[in-house]
Coordinates of C-alpha atoms in Angstrom, one line a residue:
M1 CA 35.2 10.2 -0.4
I2 CA 33.0 7.3 -1.6
E3 CA 29.5 8.3 -2.7
A4 CA 26.6 6.3 -1.4
R5 CA 24.8 6.2 -4.8
R6 CA 27.9 4.5 -6.2
L7 CA 27.7 1.9 -3.5
H8 CA 24.0 1.3 -4.5
I9 CA 25.1 0.8 -8.1
L10 CA 27.8 -1.7 -7.0
R11 CA 25.2 -3.7 -5.0
A12 CA 22.8 -3.7 -8.0
V13 CA 25.6 -5.1 -10.2
A14 CA 26.3 -7.8 -7.6
D15 CA 22.6 -8.7 -7.4
H16 CA 21.9 -8.7 -11.1
R17 CA 25.3 -10.0 -12.3
T18 CA 25.3 -7.9 -15.5
V19 CA 25.8 -4.1 -16.0
T20 CA 22.9 -4.1 -18.4
A21 CA 20.4 -5.7 -16.0
A22 CA 21.6 -3.5 -13.1
A23 CA 21.1 -0.4 -15.3
A24 CA 17.6 -1.5 -16.2
A25 CA 16.7 -2.0 -12.6
L26 CA 18.1 1.4 -11.6
Y27 CA 16.5 3.2 -14.6
L28 CA 20.0 4.2 -15.8
T29 CA 21.9 3.5 -19.1
P30 CA 24.6 0.8 -19.1
S31 CA 27.1 3.5 -19.9
A32 CA 26.1 5.6 -16.8
V33 CA 26.5 2.5 -14.6
S34 CA 29.9 1.8 -16.1
Q35 CA 31.0 5.4 -15.5
Q36 CA 29.9 5.3 -11.9
L37 CA 31.7 2.0 -11.4
A38 CA 34.8 3.4 -12.9
A39 CA 34.6 6.5 -10.6
L40 CA 34.1 4.2 -7.6
E41 CA 37.2 2.2 -8.6
Q42 CA 39.1 5.5 -8.9
E43 CA 37.9 6.6 -5.5
T44 CA 38.9 3.3 -3.8
G45 CA 42.0 2.6 -5.8
H46 CA 41.0 -1.0 -6.5
R47 CA 39.5 -2.9 -9.4
L48 CA 36.0 -3.8 -8.1
V49 CA 34.2 -5.6 -11.0
D50 CA 35.5 -8.2 -13.5
R51 CA 33.5 -8.3 -16.7
S52 CA 33.2 -11.0 -19.3
A53 CA 30.9 -12.3 -21.9
R54 CA 29.1 -14.2 -19.2
G55 CA 28.4 -11.2 -17.0
A56 CA 29.9 -9.1 -14.2
R57 CA 31.4 -10.5 -11.0
L58 CA 32.8 -8.6 -8.0
T59 CA 36.5 -9.0 -7.4
P60 CA 37.7 -9.8 -3.9
A61 CA 38.1 -6.1 -3.3
G62 CA 34.6 -5.6 -4.6
E63 CA 33.2 -8.2 -2.2
I64 CA 34.9 -6.4 0.7
L65 CA 33.4 -3.1 -0.3
L66 CA 30.0 -4.7 -0.8
G67 CA 29.9 -5.8 2.8
H68 CA 30.5 -2.3 3.9
A69 CA 28.1 -0.9 1.3
N70 CA 25.3 -3.1 2.8
A71 CA 26.0 -1.6 6.3
V72 CA 26.2 2.0 5.0
L73 CA 23.0 1.7 3.0
A74 CA 21.1 0.2 5.9
Q75 CA 22.3 3.0 8.2
L76 CA 21.1 5.6 5.6
E77 CA 17.7 3.9 5.6
R78 CA 17.6 4.3 9.4
A79 CA 18.5 7.9 9.1
E80 CA 15.7 8.5 6.6
A81 CA 13.3 6.7 9.0
E82 CA 14.3 8.8 11.9
L83 CA 14.1 12.0 9.9
A84 CA 10.6 11.0 8.7
A85 CA 9.6 10.3 12.2
Y86 CA 10.9 13.7 13.3
G87 CA 8.8 15.3 10.6
S88 CA 5.7 13.2 11.8
G89 CA 5.5 11.0 8.8
E90 CA 1.7 10.7 9.1
A91 CA 1.0 10.9 5.4
G92 CA 2.7 9.4 2.3
T93 CA 2.9 6.6 -0.2
V94 CA 4.3 3.1 0.3
T95 CA 4.7 0.8 -2.7
V96 CA 4.2 -2.9 -2.1
A97 CA 5.2 -5.7 -4.6
A98 CA 3.5 -9.0 -4.1
F99 CA 2.5 -12.2 -6.0
A100 CA -1.2 -12.4 -7.0
T101 CA -2.4 -14.8 -4.2
G102 CA -0.5 -12.7 -1.6
I103 CA -2.3 -9.6 -2.8
G104 CA -5.7 -11.2 -2.3
L105 CA -4.9 -12.9 0.9
V106 CA -3.0 -10.2 2.9
V107 CA -2.2 -7.0 0.9
A108 CA -5.7 -6.0 -0.1
P109 CA -7.1 -6.7 3.5
A110 CA -4.2 -4.7 4.9
I111 CA -5.0 -1.7 2.7
A112 CA -8.6 -1.8 3.9
A113 CA -7.4 -1.9 7.5
L114 CA -5.0 1.0 7.0
A115 CA -7.8 3.1 5.7
G116 CA -9.2 3.1 9.2
T117 CA -6.0 3.1 11.3
S118 CA -3.7 5.2 9.2
P119 CA -5.7 7.1 6.6
G120 CA -2.8 9.2 5.6
I121 CA -0.9 6.3 4.2
R122 CA -1.5 5.4 0.6
V123 CA -0.5 2.0 -0.6
R124 CA 0.4 1.3 -4.2
V125 CA 0.6 -2.4 -5.3
R126 CA 2.7 -4.0 -8.0
D127 CA 2.2 -7.6 -9.0
A128 CA 5.5 -9.5 -8.9
E129 CA 6.5 -13.1 -8.3
G130 CA 8.3 -13.8 -5.1
D131 CA 11.7 -14.1 -6.7
E132 CA 11.3 -10.7 -8.4
S133 CA 10.0 -8.6 -5.6
L134 CA 13.1 -8.8 -3.3
L135 CA 15.3 -7.4 -6.0
M136 CA 12.7 -4.7 -6.5
V137 CA 13.1 -3.7 -2.9
L138 CA 16.9 -3.7 -3.0
D139 CA 16.8 -1.6 -6.2
R140 CA 14.4 0.9 -4.5
Q141 CA 11.7 0.3 -7.0
V142 CA 9.3 -0.6 -4.2
D143 CA 9.3 -0.2 -0.4
V144 CA 7.9 -3.6 0.7
A145 CA 8.0 -7.0 -0.8
V146 CA 5.6 -9.8 0.0
A147 CA 7.7 -12.8 -1.1
V148 CA 8.0 -16.5 -0.6
E149 CA 11.0 -18.7 0.3
Y150 CA 12.6 -20.2 -2.8
R151 CA 15.8 -21.9 -3.8
G152 CA 18.5 -19.1 -3.8
A153 CA 16.4 -16.6 -1.9
P154 CA 18.4 -14.2 0.5
A155 CA 18.9 -15.9 3.8
E156 CA 17.1 -14.7 7.0
D157 CA 20.3 -13.1 8.2
D158 CA 21.0 -11.3 5.0
D159 CA 22.3 -7.8 6.0
R160 CA 20.5 -6.1 3.2
L161 CA 17.0 -6.9 4.3
T162 CA 14.7 -7.1 7.3
R163 CA 12.1 -9.9 7.1
V164 CA 8.8 -10.2 8.8
P165 CA 7.2 -13.7 8.7
L166 CA 3.6 -13.6 7.6
Y167 CA 2.2 -17.1 7.1
A168 CA 2.9 -20.6 5.9
E169 CA 0.4 -22.6 3.7
P170 CA 0.4 -26.2 2.5
F171 CA 0.2 -27.3 -1.1
D172 CA -2.6 -29.7 -2.0
V173 CA -2.7 -32.2 -4.8
V174 CA -5.0 -31.5 -7.7
L175 CA -6.1 -34.7 -9.4
P176 CA -7.9 -35.1 -12.8
P177 CA -11.4 -36.7 -13.0
G178 CA -11.4 -40.4 -12.3
H179 CA -7.9 -40.6 -11.0
A180 CA -7.2 -43.8 -9.1
L181 CA -6.2 -41.9 -6.0
G182 CA -9.3 -39.7 -6.0
G183 CA -11.1 -41.9 -3.5
G184 CA -8.6 -41.5 -0.7
E185 CA -8.5 -38.8 2.0
R186 CA -4.8 -38.0 1.4
V187 CA -2.3 -38.7 -1.4
V188 CA 1.3 -40.0 -1.0
L189 CA 3.4 -38.1 -3.5
A190 CA 5.4 -41.2 -4.4
D191 CA 2.2 -42.7 -5.8
L192 CA 2.2 -40.0 -8.5
A193 CA 5.7 -40.7 -9.8
K194 CA 4.4 -42.1 -13.1
D195 CA 1.8 -39.4 -13.7
A196 CA 2.1 -36.5 -16.1
W197 CA 2.6 -33.3 -14.1
I198 CA 1.4 -29.7 -14.6
G199 CA 3.8 -27.2 -13.1
Q200 CA 5.1 -23.7 -13.0
S201 CA 7.9 -22.2 -15.0
A202 CA 11.5 -22.7 -13.8
G203 CA 12.3 -19.8 -11.5
N204 CA 8.8 -19.6 -10.1
P205 CA 9.1 -20.4 -6.3
C206 CA 6.2 -22.8 -6.6
H207 CA 8.1 -24.8 -9.2
D208 CA 10.9 -25.2 -6.6
V209 CA 8.4 -26.4 -4.0
T210 CA 7.0 -29.0 -6.3
V211 CA 10.4 -30.2 -7.5
L212 CA 11.8 -30.5 -4.0
A213 CA 8.7 -32.2 -2.6
C214 CA 8.9 -34.8 -5.4
E215 CA 12.6 -35.3 -5.0
Y216 CA 12.0 -35.9 -1.3
A217 CA 9.4 -38.5 -2.3
G218 CA 12.0 -40.2 -4.5
F219 CA 11.2 -39.1 -8.0
A220 CA 11.6 -36.2 -10.5
P221 CA 8.2 -35.0 -11.8
L222 CA 7.6 -35.2 -15.5
F223 CA 6.2 -31.8 -16.5
E224 CA 4.0 -32.2 -19.5
H225 CA 2.4 -28.7 -19.1
V226 CA 3.7 -25.5 -17.6
S227 CA 1.6 -22.4 -16.5
D228 CA 2.1 -19.8 -13.8
D229 CA -1.6 -19.2 -13.6
F230 CA -3.2 -21.5 -11.1
R231 CA -6.6 -21.3 -12.8
A232 CA -5.0 -22.6 -15.9
V233 CA -3.4 -25.4 -13.9
V234 CA -6.7 -26.5 -12.5
A235 CA -8.3 -26.3 -15.9
L236 CA -5.6 -28.5 -17.4
A237 CA -6.1 -31.0 -14.5
A238 CA -9.9 -30.9 -15.1
A239 CA -9.2 -31.8 -18.8
G240 CA -7.3 -34.9 -17.7
A241 CA -3.9 -33.4 -18.6
G242 CA -2.1 -34.3 -15.4
V243 CA -1.7 -33.8 -11.7
A244 CA -0.3 -30.8 -9.9
L245 CA 0.6 -29.3 -6.5
V246 CA -1.1 -25.9 -5.8
P247 CA -1.0 -23.6 -2.8
R248 CA -4.2 -24.0 -0.8
S249 CA -5.1 -20.3 -0.8
A250 CA -4.7 -20.2 -4.6
L251 CA -7.6 -22.7 -4.9
R252 CA -10.1 -20.4 -3.2
G253 CA -12.9 -19.2 -5.3
M254 CA -12.3 -21.6 -8.2
D255 CA -14.7 -24.1 -9.6
L256 CA -13.2 -27.4 -8.4
R257 CA -16.1 -29.7 -9.2
D258 CA -14.2 -31.5 -12.0
V259 CA -11.0 -32.1 -10.1
G260 CA -10.0 -33.9 -6.9
I261 CA -8.3 -31.8 -4.2
R262 CA -6.4 -33.9 -1.6
P263 CA -3.9 -33.0 1.1
V264 CA -0.5 -34.6 1.0
E265 CA 0.3 -37.6 3.3
G266 CA 3.6 -37.3 5.2
V267 CA 5.9 -34.4 4.7
V268 CA 3.7 -31.6 3.4
P269 CA 5.1 -29.2 0.8
T270 CA 4.7 -25.7 2.2
R271 CA 4.9 -22.1 0.9
R272 CA 6.4 -19.8 3.5
V273 CA 5.5 -16.2 3.0
F274 CA 7.2 -13.1 4.5
A275 CA 7.4 -9.4 4.0
A276 CA 10.8 -7.7 3.4
V277 CA 12.1 -4.2 3.5
R278 CA 15.6 -2.7 3.1
R279 CA 17.5 -3.1 6.4
G280 CA 16.9 0.0 8.5
A281 CA 13.6 0.9 6.8
E282 CA 11.4 -1.2 9.1
D283 CA 11.1 1.7 11.5
H284 CA 10.1 4.3 8.9
P285 CA 6.8 5.8 10.2
L286 CA 5.1 5.0 6.9
I287 CA 6.5 1.5 6.5
R288 CA 6.0 0.3 10.1
P289 CA 2.2 0.5 10.0
V290 CA 2.1 -1.3 6.7
L291 CA 4.2 -4.1 8.0
A292 CA 2.0 -4.3 11.1
A293 CA -1.1 -4.4 9.0
L294 CA 0.3 -7.2 6.8
R295 CA 1.2 -9.3 9.8
T296 CA -2.2 -8.8 11.4
E297 CA -4.1 -9.7 8.2
A298 CA -1.9 -12.7 7.6
A299 CA -2.5 -14.2 11.1
P300 CA -5.9 -15.8 10.4
S301 CA -5.0 -17.0 6.9
A302 CA -7.8 -19.5 6.5
G303 CA -6.4 -22.5 8.1
T304 CA -2.9 -22.2 6.6
G305 CA -1.3 -21.8 9.9
T306 CA 1.0 -18.9 10.8
L307 CA 4.8 -18.9 11.1

């Protein structure tokens, strides 16, 4: 009989694409992961993983088993949720991974709201970028991810995850002092094609938003400076180092006197934010109130507009 924990290991290898990375995510040694994969291959009678210097890839048989693994693991999550509900599930800890702006905008207010509506639920928060938090959910490092859409993100119909839309927010243009476009009400991105740009590191979802928006406007941005800290981005713009696109909520509370902040004319680059849990866990009596609180607190997100 196939063991569920070995299915979880197979999925981690498929997600992380190397045995070493999967082992780190699961807090196991690479040799332990290799042993479990070998046992799984013996149980199934098929070679499931091909390994090379470039990483690990599932074989066709491995892909078949992975599809069933996702369904089995989701059903086990549902079983845990129902058992927790049977046992009342009124008290416990839920761990949420979210990016910094999301923590300030929705996670922290949700924690405050839960203190009044569900005082038995304790929420732990881990700071993680949107492209990291989804894997943390799948690896069972956290229970809930507050994540953003990015190139390569799991699709909405991914059978490993249940997604709850939270909010969508536009990116605004940050202009250095004295910029020629600073006098207008809005900025056409194509007019910034020759400017130096300040962006986020490759892999950061906001980097993808900036690159795709500029590509849509007909040019590739020239990134002279890179920082994942939006305060640093604004400081660089204030020093005349370049222009940038920054999510509107990230600009709150900053000293913006030395920069120009303008909305984008035409197709507006947007960050779409959602909460995600492992498929089947959405009805867990501890997780369900947390998702509801996140959705409630996201609804009025300061003019960003909800999904």
